[in-house]
Coordinates of C-alpha atoms in Angstrom, one line a residue:
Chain A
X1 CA 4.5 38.4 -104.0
X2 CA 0.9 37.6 -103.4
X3 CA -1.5 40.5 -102.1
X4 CA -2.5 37.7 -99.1
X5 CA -0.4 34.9 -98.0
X6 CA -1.8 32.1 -97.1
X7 CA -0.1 28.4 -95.9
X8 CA -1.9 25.8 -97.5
X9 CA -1.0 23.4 -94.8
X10 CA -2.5 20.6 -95.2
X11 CA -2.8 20.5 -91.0
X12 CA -4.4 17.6 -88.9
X13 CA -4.9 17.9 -85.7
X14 CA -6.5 15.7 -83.0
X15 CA -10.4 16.1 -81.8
X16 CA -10.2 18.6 -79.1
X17 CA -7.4 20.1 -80.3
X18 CA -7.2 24.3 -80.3
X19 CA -6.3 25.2 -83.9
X20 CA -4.5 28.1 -85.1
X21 CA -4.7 29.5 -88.9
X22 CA -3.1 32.5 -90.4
X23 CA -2.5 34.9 -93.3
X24 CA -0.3 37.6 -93.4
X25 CA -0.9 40.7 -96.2
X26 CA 0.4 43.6 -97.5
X27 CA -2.2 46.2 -98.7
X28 CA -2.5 48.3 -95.8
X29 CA -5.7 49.6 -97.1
X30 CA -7.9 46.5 -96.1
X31 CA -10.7 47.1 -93.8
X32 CA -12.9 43.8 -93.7
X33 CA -11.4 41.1 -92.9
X34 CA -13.2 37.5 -93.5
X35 CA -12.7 33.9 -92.8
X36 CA -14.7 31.5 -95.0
X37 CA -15.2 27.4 -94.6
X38 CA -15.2 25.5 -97.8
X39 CA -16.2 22.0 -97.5
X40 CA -15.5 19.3 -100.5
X41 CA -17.3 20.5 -103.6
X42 CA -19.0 23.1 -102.0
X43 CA -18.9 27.0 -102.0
X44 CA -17.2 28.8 -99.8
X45 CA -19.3 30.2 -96.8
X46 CA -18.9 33.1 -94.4
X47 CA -18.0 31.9 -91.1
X48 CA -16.2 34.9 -88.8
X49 CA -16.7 39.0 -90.1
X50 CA -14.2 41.5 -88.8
X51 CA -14.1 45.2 -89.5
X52 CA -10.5 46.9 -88.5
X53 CA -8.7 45.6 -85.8
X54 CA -9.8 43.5 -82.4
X55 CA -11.0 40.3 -81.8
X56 CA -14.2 38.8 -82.4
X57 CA -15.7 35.6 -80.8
X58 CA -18.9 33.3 -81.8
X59 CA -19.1 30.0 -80.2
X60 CA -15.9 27.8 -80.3
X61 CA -14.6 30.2 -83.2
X62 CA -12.2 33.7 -82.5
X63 CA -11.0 35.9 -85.2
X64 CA -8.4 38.2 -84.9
X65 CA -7.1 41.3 -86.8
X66 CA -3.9 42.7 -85.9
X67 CA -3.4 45.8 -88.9
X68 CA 0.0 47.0 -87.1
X69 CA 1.5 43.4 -88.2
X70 CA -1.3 42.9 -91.4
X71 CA -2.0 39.7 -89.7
X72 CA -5.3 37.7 -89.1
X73 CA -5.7 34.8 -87.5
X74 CA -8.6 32.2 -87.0
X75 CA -8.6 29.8 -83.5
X76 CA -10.9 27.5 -83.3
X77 CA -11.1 25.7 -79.8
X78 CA -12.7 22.6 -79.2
X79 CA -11.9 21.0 -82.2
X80 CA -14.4 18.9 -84.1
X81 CA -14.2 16.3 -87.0
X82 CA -16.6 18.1 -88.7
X83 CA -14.6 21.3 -88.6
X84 CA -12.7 19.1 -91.2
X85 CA -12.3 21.5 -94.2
X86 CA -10.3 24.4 -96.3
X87 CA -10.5 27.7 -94.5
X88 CA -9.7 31.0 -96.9
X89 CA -9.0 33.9 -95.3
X90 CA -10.2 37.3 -97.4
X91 CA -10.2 40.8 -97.1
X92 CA -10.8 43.9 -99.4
X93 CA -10.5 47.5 -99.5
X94 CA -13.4 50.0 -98.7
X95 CA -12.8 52.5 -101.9
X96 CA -15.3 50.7 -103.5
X97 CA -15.2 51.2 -107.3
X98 CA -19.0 50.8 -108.5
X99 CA -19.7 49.2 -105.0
X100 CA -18.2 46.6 -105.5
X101 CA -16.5 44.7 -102.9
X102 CA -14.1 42.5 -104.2
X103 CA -12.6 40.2 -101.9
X104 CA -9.0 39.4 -102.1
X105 CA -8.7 35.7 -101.3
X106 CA -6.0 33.9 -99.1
X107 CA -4.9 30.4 -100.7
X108 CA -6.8 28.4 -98.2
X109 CA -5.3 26.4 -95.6
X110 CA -6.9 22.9 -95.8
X111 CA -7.4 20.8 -92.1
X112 CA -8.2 17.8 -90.9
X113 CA -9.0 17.1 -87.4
X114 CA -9.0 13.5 -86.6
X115 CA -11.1 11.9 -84.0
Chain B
X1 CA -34.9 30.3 -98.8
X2 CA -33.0 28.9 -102.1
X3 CA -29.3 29.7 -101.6
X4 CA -27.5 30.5 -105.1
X5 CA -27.5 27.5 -107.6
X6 CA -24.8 27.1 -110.4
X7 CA -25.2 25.0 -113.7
X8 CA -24.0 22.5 -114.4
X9 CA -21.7 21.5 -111.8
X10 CA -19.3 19.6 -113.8
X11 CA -18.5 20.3 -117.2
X12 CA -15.6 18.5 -119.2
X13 CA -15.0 20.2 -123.0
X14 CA -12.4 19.8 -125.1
X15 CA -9.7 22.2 -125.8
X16 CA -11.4 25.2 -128.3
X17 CA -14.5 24.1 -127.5
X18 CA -16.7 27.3 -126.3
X19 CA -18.9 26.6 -122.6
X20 CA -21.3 28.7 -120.6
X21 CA -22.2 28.4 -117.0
X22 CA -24.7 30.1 -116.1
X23 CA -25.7 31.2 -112.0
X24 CA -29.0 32.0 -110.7
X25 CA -28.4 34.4 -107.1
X26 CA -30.2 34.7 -104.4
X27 CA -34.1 36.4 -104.8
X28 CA -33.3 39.9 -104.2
X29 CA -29.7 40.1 -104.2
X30 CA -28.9 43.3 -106.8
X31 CA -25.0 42.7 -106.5
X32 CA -23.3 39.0 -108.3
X33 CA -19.7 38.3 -108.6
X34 CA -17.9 35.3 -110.6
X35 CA -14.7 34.0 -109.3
X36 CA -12.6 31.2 -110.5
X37 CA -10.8 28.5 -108.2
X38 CA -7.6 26.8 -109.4
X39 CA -6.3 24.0 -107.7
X40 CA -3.9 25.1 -104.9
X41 CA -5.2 28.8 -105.2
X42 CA -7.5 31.0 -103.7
X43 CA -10.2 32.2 -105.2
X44 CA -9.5 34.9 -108.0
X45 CA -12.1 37.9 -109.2
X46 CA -13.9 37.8 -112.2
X47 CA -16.5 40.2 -112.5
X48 CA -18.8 41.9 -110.7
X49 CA -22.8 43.5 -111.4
X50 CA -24.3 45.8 -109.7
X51 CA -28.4 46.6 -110.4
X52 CA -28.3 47.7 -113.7
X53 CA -24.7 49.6 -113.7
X54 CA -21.8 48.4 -116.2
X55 CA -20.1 45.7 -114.6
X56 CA -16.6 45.5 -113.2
X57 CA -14.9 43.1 -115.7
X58 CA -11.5 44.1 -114.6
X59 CA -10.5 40.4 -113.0
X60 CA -11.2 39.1 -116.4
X61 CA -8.2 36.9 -117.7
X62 CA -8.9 37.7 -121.5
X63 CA -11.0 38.7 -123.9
X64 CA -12.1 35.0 -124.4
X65 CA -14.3 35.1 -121.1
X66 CA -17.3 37.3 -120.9
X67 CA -20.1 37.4 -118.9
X68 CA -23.7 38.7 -118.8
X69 CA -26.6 39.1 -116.4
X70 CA -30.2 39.7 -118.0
X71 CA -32.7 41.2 -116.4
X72 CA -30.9 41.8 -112.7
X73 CA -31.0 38.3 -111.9
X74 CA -30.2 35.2 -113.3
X75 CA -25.8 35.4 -115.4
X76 CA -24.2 33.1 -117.8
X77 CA -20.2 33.6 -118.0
X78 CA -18.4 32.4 -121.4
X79 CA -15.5 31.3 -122.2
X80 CA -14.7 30.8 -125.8
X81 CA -11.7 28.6 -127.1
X82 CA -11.5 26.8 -123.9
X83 CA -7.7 26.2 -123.3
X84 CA -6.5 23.8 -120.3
X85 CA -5.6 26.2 -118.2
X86 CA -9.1 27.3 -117.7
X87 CA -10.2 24.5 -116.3
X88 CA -10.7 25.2 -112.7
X89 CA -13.7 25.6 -110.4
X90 CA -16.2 29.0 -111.3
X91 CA -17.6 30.2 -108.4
X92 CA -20.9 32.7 -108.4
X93 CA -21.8 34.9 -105.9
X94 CA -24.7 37.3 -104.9
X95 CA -24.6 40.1 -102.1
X96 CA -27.8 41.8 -101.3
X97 CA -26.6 45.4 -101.7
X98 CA -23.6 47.5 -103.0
X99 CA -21.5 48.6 -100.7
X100 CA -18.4 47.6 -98.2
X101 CA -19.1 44.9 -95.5
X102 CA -22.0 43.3 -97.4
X103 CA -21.9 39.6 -97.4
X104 CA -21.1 37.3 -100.2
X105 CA -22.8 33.8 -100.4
X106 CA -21.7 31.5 -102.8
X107 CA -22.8 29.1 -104.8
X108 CA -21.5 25.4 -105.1
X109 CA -19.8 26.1 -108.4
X110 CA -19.4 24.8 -111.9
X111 CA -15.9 22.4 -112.0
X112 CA -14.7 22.9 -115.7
X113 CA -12.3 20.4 -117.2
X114 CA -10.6 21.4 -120.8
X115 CA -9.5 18.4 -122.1

């Protein structure tokens, strides 16, 4: 079993649509939670930060961390075709060894929101 | 400013052929981590450096990949006997400090293809 589990989807949605994506885990040591946005041969960038559990909101975009289920979830309301891309959930653990932060990377769910 | 580059961004090799890619971080960023994409799966740790510290090579797959970084800046990773199941995407990233919570900004990566 993977460390983070991740459906790959592929989901497609219609403009305007609210969008739900997941990942479910099962080190109960992660702290930072991340969602990252990957377009078509691109590199992944940061798009929603959590430390610990709550919600966090910026703009059309809310991430939540639910550590009593190790469960994280990424809405996106609104919908937009350029929201078209792979999201990856990832997380790691703050024992750090060296400083290092390695981030333990969801599969990616790939989406399509159609206008 | 310049984001983190990656060279080149396609490679194709054939099988026991040896290739480096190299990754140039962000100006000031102390902290760079290499991690390769597969198709279907999420990313997967390398390597990390930190300053001038010993690196983290513990997400290495085998002792055919190695990786440098000279003078705190600019790191080549090597793979020797290129098989076909490393081909894959190789992702760099920089971070501008050690620690937990510090963000990771990738590059556009270097697709490898192993004929």
């Amino acid at each position: 079993q993977k460390e983070v589990e991740q459906d790959p989807g592929p989901l497609s949605v219609p403009e305007g649509a609210i969008v739900s994506l997941n990942c479910t885990y099962s080190n109960s040591a992660f702290q930072y939670f991340m969602w990252y946005r990957q377009y078509s041969r691109k590199g992944p960038e940061l798009l929603m930060y959590t430390y610990s559990s709550g919600n966090k909101e910026d703009g059309r975009f809310t991430a939540q961390v639910d550590k009593s289920s190790k469960y994280i979830s990424l809405f996106i309301r609104d919908s937009q075709p350029s929201d078209s891309a792979t999201y990856l959930c990832a997380m790691s653990d703050p024992q750090l060894i060296q400083g290092a932060q390695k981030l333990v990377f969801g599969q990616g769910t790939r989406l399509t929101i159609n206008p | 400013g310049a984001g983190v580059s990656q060279s080149p961004s396609n490679k194709v090799t054939e099988k026991g052929k040896d290739v480096e890619l190299r990754c140039d971080p962000i100006s000031g960023h102390t902290a760079l981590y290499w991690y390769r994409q597969s198709l279907g799966q999420g990313l997967e740790f390398l390597i990390y450096f930190q300053g001038n510290s010993a690196p983290d090579k513990s997400g290495l797959p085998s002792d055919r990949f190695s990786a440098e970084r000279t003078g705190g800046s600019v790191s080549t990773l090597t793979i020797q006997r290129t098989q076909q199941e490393d081909s894959a995407v190789y992702l760099c990233a920089s971070a501008r400090r050690q620690g937990g919570g510090d963000t990771q900004y990738f590059g556009p990566g270097t697709r490898l293809t192993v004929l």
